[in-house]
């Protein structure tokens, strides 16, 4: 009988231990709370950070996926690596920054930016990117902003003849947001902030032609116009 009780006690201790071990990962799974400066660090200085707070109606943010919280240097390096990949530029990773507002909420107000590199090294027809897809281009479609610019950079090796073309897709994905009627300028401010930060990190000549403030951008076209078409196998921003 003593052995039986001892065995039961041992089993109970093991069960408690297992329960504690199983409960611990759940506690660790709680997303880390970030300030605006910690969200994709360096991408949203100045006006961009304030605009992002207004879009997501939050001053605190959640790190739900560490792989989708790249800093400006990481994004810049990915753009450089893609350009240097030459004809394989289409196959290179596209950094994605996902931002989620923090509770109190039963849902996650979310926005994301995807960065894609293009160049004539990809072997596309001579008119892609062409006259209609060069320089600073901005277009909008609901809660999306399509943003592109050329980067000539000694660091990257990009030249005026074959610039690094950077495209950014901003997409606000919160059904309960105020929407583009109220937030269109904030969408632009967030996207412009990230674009300018990456241009400066890459040492793009004349900041890639980007103005210092989003208010100085050329008028945005509607419904994604002017964003160009993506080559087969590449998602179009």
PDB file of C-alpha atoms in Angstrom:
ATOM      1  CA  UNK A   1       0.000   0.000   0.000  1.00  0.00           C
ATOM      2  CA  UNK A   2       2.831   2.361   0.883  1.00  0.00           C
ATOM      3  CA  UNK A   3       4.385   1.780  -2.513  1.00  0.00           C
ATOM      4  CA  UNK A   4       1.030   2.434  -4.180  1.00  0.00           C
ATOM      5  CA  UNK A   5       0.595   5.751  -2.352  1.00  0.00           C
ATOM      6  CA  UNK A   6       4.183   6.683  -3.134  1.00  0.00           C
ATOM      7  CA  UNK A   7       3.567   5.894  -6.773  1.00  0.00           C
ATOM      8  CA  UNK A   8       0.394   7.976  -6.819  1.00  0.00           C
ATOM      9  CA  UNK A   9       2.189  10.870  -5.134  1.00  0.00           C
ATOM     10  CA  UNK A  10       4.978  10.656  -7.687  1.00  0.00           C
ATOM     11  CA  UNK A  11       2.422  10.597 -10.514  1.00  0.00           C
ATOM     12  CA  UNK A  12       0.623  13.637  -9.065  1.00  0.00           C
ATOM     13  CA  UNK A  13       3.891  15.562  -8.830  1.00  0.00           C
ATOM     14  CA  UNK A  14       4.738  14.735 -12.419  1.00  0.00           C
ATOM     15  CA  UNK A  15       1.260  15.748 -13.541  1.00  0.00           C
ATOM     16  CA  UNK A  16       1.571  19.090 -11.761  1.00  0.00           C
ATOM     17  CA  UNK A  17       4.991  19.587 -13.285  1.00  0.00           C
ATOM     18  CA  UNK A  18       3.664  18.843 -16.763  1.00  0.00           C
ATOM     19  CA  UNK A  19       0.736  21.208 -16.271  1.00  0.00           C
ATOM     20  CA  UNK A  20       3.095  23.981 -15.181  1.00  0.00           C
ATOM     21  CA  UNK A  21       5.350  23.343 -18.162  1.00  0.00           C
ATOM     22  CA  UNK A  22       2.385  23.377 -20.519  1.00  0.00           C
ATOM     23  CA  UNK A  23       1.014  26.591 -19.042  1.00  0.00           C
ATOM     24  CA  UNK A  24       4.308  28.458 -19.319  1.00  0.00           C
ATOM     25  CA  UNK A  25       4.391  28.733 -23.143  1.00  0.00           C
ATOM     26  CA  UNK A  26       0.886  30.229 -23.068  1.00  0.00           C
ATOM     27  CA  UNK A  27       2.134  33.017 -20.837  1.00  0.00           C
ATOM     28  CA  UNK A  28       5.122  33.533 -23.114  1.00  0.00           C
ATOM     29  CA  UNK A  29       2.855  33.619 -26.160  1.00  0.00           C
ATOM     30  CA  UNK A  30       1.379  36.981 -25.141  1.00  0.00           C
ATOM     31  CA  UNK A  31       2.492  39.515 -27.795  1.00  0.00           C
ATOM     32  CA  UNK A  32       5.064  42.060 -26.699  1.00  0.00           C
ATOM     33  CA  UNK A  33       3.768  45.624 -26.455  1.00  0.00           C
ATOM     34  CA  UNK A  34       5.747  48.226 -28.408  1.00  0.00           C
ATOM     35  CA  UNK A  35       5.904  51.981 -28.654  1.00  0.00           C
ATOM     36  CA  UNK A  36       5.671  53.662 -32.047  1.00  0.00           C
ATOM     37  CA  UNK A  37       9.474  53.956 -32.162  1.00  0.00           C
ATOM     38  CA  UNK A  38       9.832  50.185 -31.762  1.00  0.00           C
ATOM     39  CA  UNK A  39       7.444  49.322 -34.588  1.00  0.00           C
ATOM     40  CA  UNK A  40       9.600  48.420 -37.606  1.00  0.00           C
ATOM     41  CA  UNK A  41      12.297  50.660 -36.065  1.00  0.00           C
ATOM     42  CA  UNK A  42      13.254  53.715 -38.079  1.00  0.00           C
ATOM     43  CA  UNK A  43      10.503  53.454 -40.706  1.00  0.00           C
ATOM     44  CA  UNK A  44       8.095  55.945 -39.141  1.00  0.00           C
ATOM     45  CA  UNK A  45       9.932  59.011 -37.857  1.00  0.00           C
ATOM     46  CA  UNK A  46       8.219  62.353 -37.479  1.00  0.00           C
ATOM     47  CA  UNK A  47       4.857  62.695 -39.196  1.00  0.00           C
ATOM     48  CA  UNK A  48       4.737  59.015 -40.107  1.00  0.00           C
ATOM     49  CA  UNK A  49       4.526  57.861 -36.497  1.00  0.00           C
ATOM     50  CA  UNK A  50       1.723  60.240 -35.594  1.00  0.00           C
ATOM     51  CA  UNK A  51      -0.197  59.268 -38.730  1.00  0.00           C
ATOM     52  CA  UNK A  52       0.132  55.571 -37.895  1.00  0.00           C
ATOM     53  CA  UNK A  53      -1.231  56.188 -34.410  1.00  0.00           C
ATOM     54  CA  UNK A  54      -4.251  57.943 -35.904  1.00  0.00           C
ATOM     55  CA  UNK A  55      -4.870  55.209 -38.468  1.00  0.00           C
ATOM     56  CA  UNK A  56      -4.866  52.434 -35.857  1.00  0.00           C
ATOM     57  CA  UNK A  57      -6.280  54.609 -33.065  1.00  0.00           C
ATOM     58  CA  UNK A  58      -3.567  53.418 -30.702  1.00  0.00           C
ATOM     59  CA  UNK A  59      -0.395  54.685 -29.069  1.00  0.00           C
ATOM     60  CA  UNK A  60       0.729  51.160 -28.155  1.00  0.00           C
ATOM     61  CA  UNK A  61       1.307  48.319 -30.601  1.00  0.00           C
ATOM     62  CA  UNK A  62       1.698  44.550 -30.475  1.00  0.00           C
ATOM     63  CA  UNK A  63       4.591  42.492 -31.810  1.00  0.00           C
ATOM     64  CA  UNK A  64       2.647  39.522 -33.142  1.00  0.00           C
ATOM     65  CA  UNK A  65       5.362  38.222 -35.496  1.00  0.00           C
ATOM     66  CA  UNK A  66       9.036  39.127 -35.053  1.00  0.00           C
ATOM     67  CA  UNK A  67       9.666  38.273 -38.701  1.00  0.00           C
ATOM     68  CA  UNK A  68       7.306  41.055 -39.753  1.00  0.00           C
ATOM     69  CA  UNK A  69       8.884  43.839 -37.745  1.00  0.00           C
ATOM     70  CA  UNK A  70      11.903  44.740 -39.916  1.00  0.00           C
ATOM     71  CA  UNK A  71      13.825  47.916 -39.154  1.00  0.00           C
ATOM     72  CA  UNK A  72      14.789  50.461 -41.780  1.00  0.00           C
ATOM     73  CA  UNK A  73      18.310  49.050 -42.116  1.00  0.00           C
ATOM     74  CA  UNK A  74      16.956  45.556 -42.695  1.00  0.00           C
ATOM     75  CA  UNK A  75      14.572  46.804 -45.383  1.00  0.00           C
ATOM     76  CA  UNK A  76      17.334  48.819 -47.040  1.00  0.00           C
ATOM     77  CA  UNK A  77      19.647  45.805 -47.055  1.00  0.00           C
ATOM     78  CA  UNK A  78      16.937  43.660 -48.643  1.00  0.00           C
ATOM     79  CA  UNK A  79      16.461  46.254 -51.408  1.00  0.00           C
ATOM     80  CA  UNK A  80      20.215  46.393 -52.013  1.00  0.00           C
ATOM     81  CA  UNK A  81      20.550  42.611 -52.055  1.00  0.00           C
ATOM     82  CA  UNK A  82      17.677  42.345 -54.519  1.00  0.00           C
ATOM     83  CA  UNK A  83      19.249  44.872 -56.895  1.00  0.00           C
ATOM     84  CA  UNK A  84      22.607  43.140 -56.720  1.00  0.00           C
ATOM     85  CA  UNK A  85      20.913  39.822 -57.519  1.00  0.00           C
ATOM     86  CA  UNK A  86      20.584  41.057 -61.109  1.00  0.00           C
ATOM     87  CA  UNK A  87      18.215  38.923 -63.180  1.00  0.00           C
ATOM     88  CA  UNK A  88      17.190  37.038 -60.021  1.00  0.00           C
ATOM     89  CA  UNK A  89      15.728  40.186 -58.478  1.00  0.00           C
ATOM     90  CA  UNK A  90      12.209  38.772 -58.818  1.00  0.00           C
ATOM     91  CA  UNK A  91      13.112  35.863 -56.559  1.00  0.00           C
ATOM     92  CA  UNK A  92      14.439  37.946 -53.694  1.00  0.00           C
ATOM     93  CA  UNK A  93      12.572  38.405 -50.395  1.00  0.00           C
ATOM     94  CA  UNK A  94      10.098  41.244 -50.019  1.00  0.00           C
ATOM     95  CA  UNK A  95      10.198  42.680 -46.484  1.00  0.00           C
ATOM     96  CA  UNK A  96       6.791  43.110 -44.875  1.00  0.00           C
ATOM     97  CA  UNK A  97       6.091  45.340 -41.881  1.00  0.00           C
ATOM     98  CA  UNK A  98       2.867  44.453 -40.039  1.00  0.00           C
ATOM     99  CA  UNK A  99       1.587  46.843 -37.364  1.00  0.00           C
ATOM    100  CA  UNK A 100      -1.175  45.916 -34.932  1.00  0.00           C
ATOM    101  CA  UNK A 101      -2.770  48.225 -32.390  1.00  0.00           C
ATOM    102  CA  UNK A 102      -2.818  47.071 -28.778  1.00  0.00           C
ATOM    103  CA  UNK A 103      -5.883  46.350 -26.573  1.00  0.00           C
ATOM    104  CA  UNK A 104      -8.305  47.284 -25.074  1.00  0.00           C
ATOM    105  CA  UNK A 105     -10.011  45.667 -28.057  1.00  0.00           C
ATOM    106  CA  UNK A 106     -11.405  42.303 -29.024  1.00  0.00           C
ATOM    107  CA  UNK A 107      -9.701  42.594 -32.399  1.00  0.00           C
ATOM    108  CA  UNK A 108      -6.422  43.825 -33.859  1.00  0.00           C
ATOM    109  CA  UNK A 109      -6.522  47.029 -35.913  1.00  0.00           C
ATOM    110  CA  UNK A 110      -3.802  46.253 -38.431  1.00  0.00           C
ATOM    111  CA  UNK A 111      -1.883  47.826 -41.280  1.00  0.00           C
ATOM    112  CA  UNK A 112       1.024  46.530 -43.322  1.00  0.00           C
ATOM    113  CA  UNK A 113       3.651  47.728 -45.757  1.00  0.00           C
ATOM    114  CA  UNK A 114       5.358  45.520 -48.319  1.00  0.00           C
ATOM    115  CA  UNK A 115       8.612  46.581 -49.997  1.00  0.00           C
ATOM    116  CA  UNK A 116       9.498  45.286 -53.461  1.00  0.00           C
ATOM    117  CA  UNK A 117      12.625  45.950 -55.538  1.00  0.00           C
ATOM    118  CA  UNK A 118      12.624  46.171 -59.326  1.00  0.00           C
ATOM    119  CA  UNK A 119      15.202  47.025 -61.966  1.00  0.00           C
ATOM    120  CA  UNK A 120      15.858  46.576 -65.664  1.00  0.00           C
ATOM    121  CA  UNK A 121      18.273  43.818 -64.653  1.00  0.00           C
ATOM    122  CA  UNK A 122      15.203  41.597 -64.466  1.00  0.00           C
ATOM    123  CA  UNK A 123      15.231  41.320 -68.246  1.00  0.00           C
ATOM    124  CA  UNK A 124      11.743  42.719 -68.758  1.00  0.00           C
ATOM    125  CA  UNK A 125      10.824  44.581 -71.968  1.00  0.00           C
ATOM    126  CA  UNK A 126      12.592  47.898 -72.401  1.00  0.00           C
ATOM    127  CA  UNK A 127       9.400  49.764 -71.542  1.00  0.00           C
ATOM    128  CA  UNK A 128       9.177  48.181 -68.069  1.00  0.00           C
ATOM    129  CA  UNK A 129       9.803  50.080 -65.940  1.00  0.00           C
ATOM    130  CA  UNK A 130       9.149  52.772 -68.494  1.00  0.00           C
ATOM    131  CA  UNK A 131       8.095  56.369 -68.858  1.00  0.00           C
ATOM    132  CA  UNK A 132       4.813  55.655 -67.092  1.00  0.00           C
ATOM    133  CA  UNK A 133       6.617  54.001 -64.193  1.00  0.00           C
ATOM    134  CA  UNK A 134       9.581  56.168 -63.282  1.00  0.00           C
ATOM    135  CA  UNK A 135      10.209  58.892 -60.773  1.00  0.00           C
ATOM    136  CA  UNK A 136       7.929  59.362 -57.782  1.00  0.00           C
ATOM    137  CA  UNK A 137       4.549  57.745 -58.435  1.00  0.00           C
ATOM    138  CA  UNK A 138       1.649  57.638 -55.990  1.00  0.00           C
ATOM    139  CA  UNK A 139      -1.774  56.109 -56.435  1.00  0.00           C
ATOM    140  CA  UNK A 140      -4.531  55.058 -54.085  1.00  0.00           C
ATOM    141  CA  UNK A 141      -7.340  52.546 -54.038  1.00  0.00           C
ATOM    142  CA  UNK A 142      -9.529  52.610 -50.940  1.00  0.00           C
ATOM    143  CA  UNK A 143      -7.370  51.631 -47.984  1.00  0.00           C
ATOM    144  CA  UNK A 144      -4.327  50.968 -50.191  1.00  0.00           C
ATOM    145  CA  UNK A 145      -1.509  53.258 -51.247  1.00  0.00           C
ATOM    146  CA  UNK A 146       0.773  52.292 -54.153  1.00  0.00           C
ATOM    147  CA  UNK A 147       4.059  54.187 -53.912  1.00  0.00           C
ATOM    148  CA  UNK A 148       7.180  53.926 -56.058  1.00  0.00           C
ATOM    149  CA  UNK A 149      10.398  55.828 -56.682  1.00  0.00           C
ATOM    150  CA  UNK A 150      13.852  55.407 -58.243  1.00  0.00           C
ATOM    151  CA  UNK A 151      17.025  55.142 -56.203  1.00  0.00           C
ATOM    152  CA  UNK A 152      20.426  55.955 -57.688  1.00  0.00           C
ATOM    153  CA  UNK A 153      22.934  54.946 -55.054  1.00  0.00           C
ATOM    154  CA  UNK A 154      26.708  54.349 -54.951  1.00  0.00           C
ATOM    155  CA  UNK A 155      26.135  51.962 -52.045  1.00  0.00           C
ATOM    156  CA  UNK A 156      23.774  49.829 -54.088  1.00  0.00           C
ATOM    157  CA  UNK A 157      25.569  50.276 -57.395  1.00  0.00           C
ATOM    158  CA  UNK A 158      22.352  51.602 -58.948  1.00  0.00           C
ATOM    159  CA  UNK A 159      22.901  54.091 -61.777  1.00  0.00           C
ATOM    160  CA  UNK A 160      20.712  56.668 -63.559  1.00  0.00           C
ATOM    161  CA  UNK A 161      20.463  54.268 -66.507  1.00  0.00           C
ATOM    162  CA  UNK A 162      19.488  51.311 -64.312  1.00  0.00           C
ATOM    163  CA  UNK A 163      18.126  52.656 -61.029  1.00  0.00           C
ATOM    164  CA  UNK A 164      16.803  50.572 -58.194  1.00  0.00           C
ATOM    165  CA  UNK A 165      13.042  50.984 -58.375  1.00  0.00           C
ATOM    166  CA  UNK A 166      11.432  50.634 -54.954  1.00  0.00           C
ATOM    167  CA  UNK A 167       7.734  49.979 -54.631  1.00  0.00           C
ATOM    168  CA  UNK A 168       5.777  50.100 -51.412  1.00  0.00           C
ATOM    169  CA  UNK A 169       2.268  48.847 -50.875  1.00  0.00           C
ATOM    170  CA  UNK A 170       0.503  50.195 -47.802  1.00  0.00           C
ATOM    171  CA  UNK A 171      -2.703  48.414 -46.838  1.00  0.00           C
ATOM    172  CA  UNK A 172      -4.851  49.277 -43.841  1.00  0.00           C
ATOM    173  CA  UNK A 173      -6.767  46.136 -42.872  1.00  0.00           C
ATOM    174  CA  UNK A 174      -9.111  47.235 -40.113  1.00  0.00           C
ATOM    175  CA  UNK A 175     -12.812  46.950 -40.943  1.00  0.00           C
ATOM    176  CA  UNK A 176     -13.824  49.376 -38.193  1.00  0.00           C
ATOM    177  CA  UNK A 177     -11.419  52.156 -39.139  1.00  0.00           C
ATOM    178  CA  UNK A 178     -12.536  55.602 -40.235  1.00  0.00           C
ATOM    179  CA  UNK A 179     -11.479  54.660 -43.769  1.00  0.00           C
ATOM    180  CA  UNK A 180      -9.925  56.630 -46.616  1.00  0.00           C
ATOM    181  CA  UNK A 181     -12.438  59.481 -46.436  1.00  0.00           C
ATOM    182  CA  UNK A 182     -10.952  60.538 -43.100  1.00  0.00           C
ATOM    183  CA  UNK A 183      -7.506  58.923 -43.244  1.00  0.00           C
ATOM    184  CA  UNK A 184      -6.275  59.320 -46.825  1.00  0.00           C
ATOM    185  CA  UNK A 185      -3.625  61.880 -45.876  1.00  0.00           C
ATOM    186  CA  UNK A 186      -2.472  59.737 -42.960  1.00  0.00           C
ATOM    187  CA  UNK A 187      -2.126  56.717 -45.260  1.00  0.00           C
ATOM    188  CA  UNK A 188       0.133  58.833 -47.481  1.00  0.00           C
ATOM    189  CA  UNK A 189       2.112  60.147 -44.498  1.00  0.00           C
ATOM    190  CA  UNK A 190       2.823  56.623 -43.220  1.00  0.00           C
ATOM    191  CA  UNK A 191       3.916  55.389 -46.662  1.00  0.00           C
ATOM    192  CA  UNK A 192       5.989  58.464 -47.464  1.00  0.00           C
ATOM    193  CA  UNK A 193       7.718  58.235 -44.084  1.00  0.00           C
ATOM    194  CA  UNK A 194       8.815  54.654 -44.755  1.00  0.00           C
ATOM    195  CA  UNK A 195       9.871  55.439 -48.323  1.00  0.00           C
ATOM    196  CA  UNK A 196      12.003  58.415 -47.279  1.00  0.00           C
ATOM    197  CA  UNK A 197      13.588  56.505 -44.401  1.00  0.00           C
ATOM    198  CA  UNK A 198      14.651  53.689 -46.759  1.00  0.00           C
ATOM    199  CA  UNK A 199      15.931  56.177 -49.365  1.00  0.00           C
ATOM    200  CA  UNK A 200      18.116  57.867 -46.757  1.00  0.00           C
ATOM    201  CA  UNK A 201      19.393  54.527 -45.434  1.00  0.00           C
ATOM    202  CA  UNK A 202      20.409  53.503 -48.975  1.00  0.00           C
ATOM    203  CA  UNK A 203      22.039  56.854 -49.714  1.00  0.00           C
ATOM    204  CA  UNK A 204      19.781  57.457 -52.711  1.00  0.00           C
ATOM    205  CA  UNK A 205      20.830  60.581 -54.589  1.00  0.00           C
ATOM    206  CA  UNK A 206      18.436  63.444 -53.820  1.00  0.00           C
ATOM    207  CA  UNK A 207      16.532  61.050 -51.516  1.00  0.00           C
ATOM    208  CA  UNK A 208      15.164  59.294 -54.590  1.00  0.00           C
ATOM    209  CA  UNK A 209      13.355  62.464 -55.622  1.00  0.00           C
ATOM    210  CA  UNK A 210      11.133  62.289 -52.541  1.00  0.00           C
ATOM    211  CA  UNK A 211      10.023  65.549 -50.922  1.00  0.00           C
ATOM    212  CA  UNK A 212      10.686  66.181 -47.254  1.00  0.00           C
ATOM    213  CA  UNK A 213       6.988  65.972 -46.364  1.00  0.00           C
ATOM    214  CA  UNK A 214       4.055  63.908 -47.629  1.00  0.00           C
ATOM    215  CA  UNK A 215       2.072  67.089 -48.323  1.00  0.00           C
ATOM    216  CA  UNK A 216       4.563  67.904 -51.099  1.00  0.00           C
ATOM    217  CA  UNK A 217       4.016  64.645 -52.990  1.00  0.00           C
ATOM    218  CA  UNK A 218       2.524  64.785 -56.498  1.00  0.00           C
ATOM    219  CA  UNK A 219      -1.260  64.302 -56.588  1.00  0.00           C
ATOM    220  CA  UNK A 220      -2.221  60.663 -56.129  1.00  0.00           C
ATOM    221  CA  UNK A 221      -3.950  58.880 -58.978  1.00  0.00           C
ATOM    222  CA  UNK A 222      -6.914  56.659 -58.179  1.00  0.00           C
ATOM    223  CA  UNK A 223      -7.513  52.910 -58.238  1.00  0.00           C
ATOM    224  CA  UNK A 224      -3.848  51.944 -58.436  1.00  0.00           C
ATOM    225  CA  UNK A 225      -3.293  53.851 -61.678  1.00  0.00           C
ATOM    226  CA  UNK A 226       0.295  54.545 -62.565  1.00  0.00           C
ATOM    227  CA  UNK A 227       1.665  51.803 -60.366  1.00  0.00           C
ATOM    228  CA  UNK A 228       2.649  49.718 -63.354  1.00  0.00           C
ATOM    229  CA  UNK A 229       2.222  46.003 -63.800  1.00  0.00           C
ATOM    230  CA  UNK A 230       4.262  43.433 -61.954  1.00  0.00           C
ATOM    231  CA  UNK A 231       6.155  40.766 -63.905  1.00  0.00           C
ATOM    232  CA  UNK A 232       4.726  37.266 -63.835  1.00  0.00           C
ATOM    233  CA  UNK A 233       5.335  35.643 -60.476  1.00  0.00           C
ATOM    234  CA  UNK A 234       5.629  38.911 -58.587  1.00  0.00           C
ATOM    235  CA  UNK A 235       2.720  40.369 -56.621  1.00  0.00           C
ATOM    236  CA  UNK A 236       1.795  43.816 -57.846  1.00  0.00           C
ATOM    237  CA  UNK A 237       1.904  46.470 -55.106  1.00  0.00           C
TER     238      UNK A 237
END
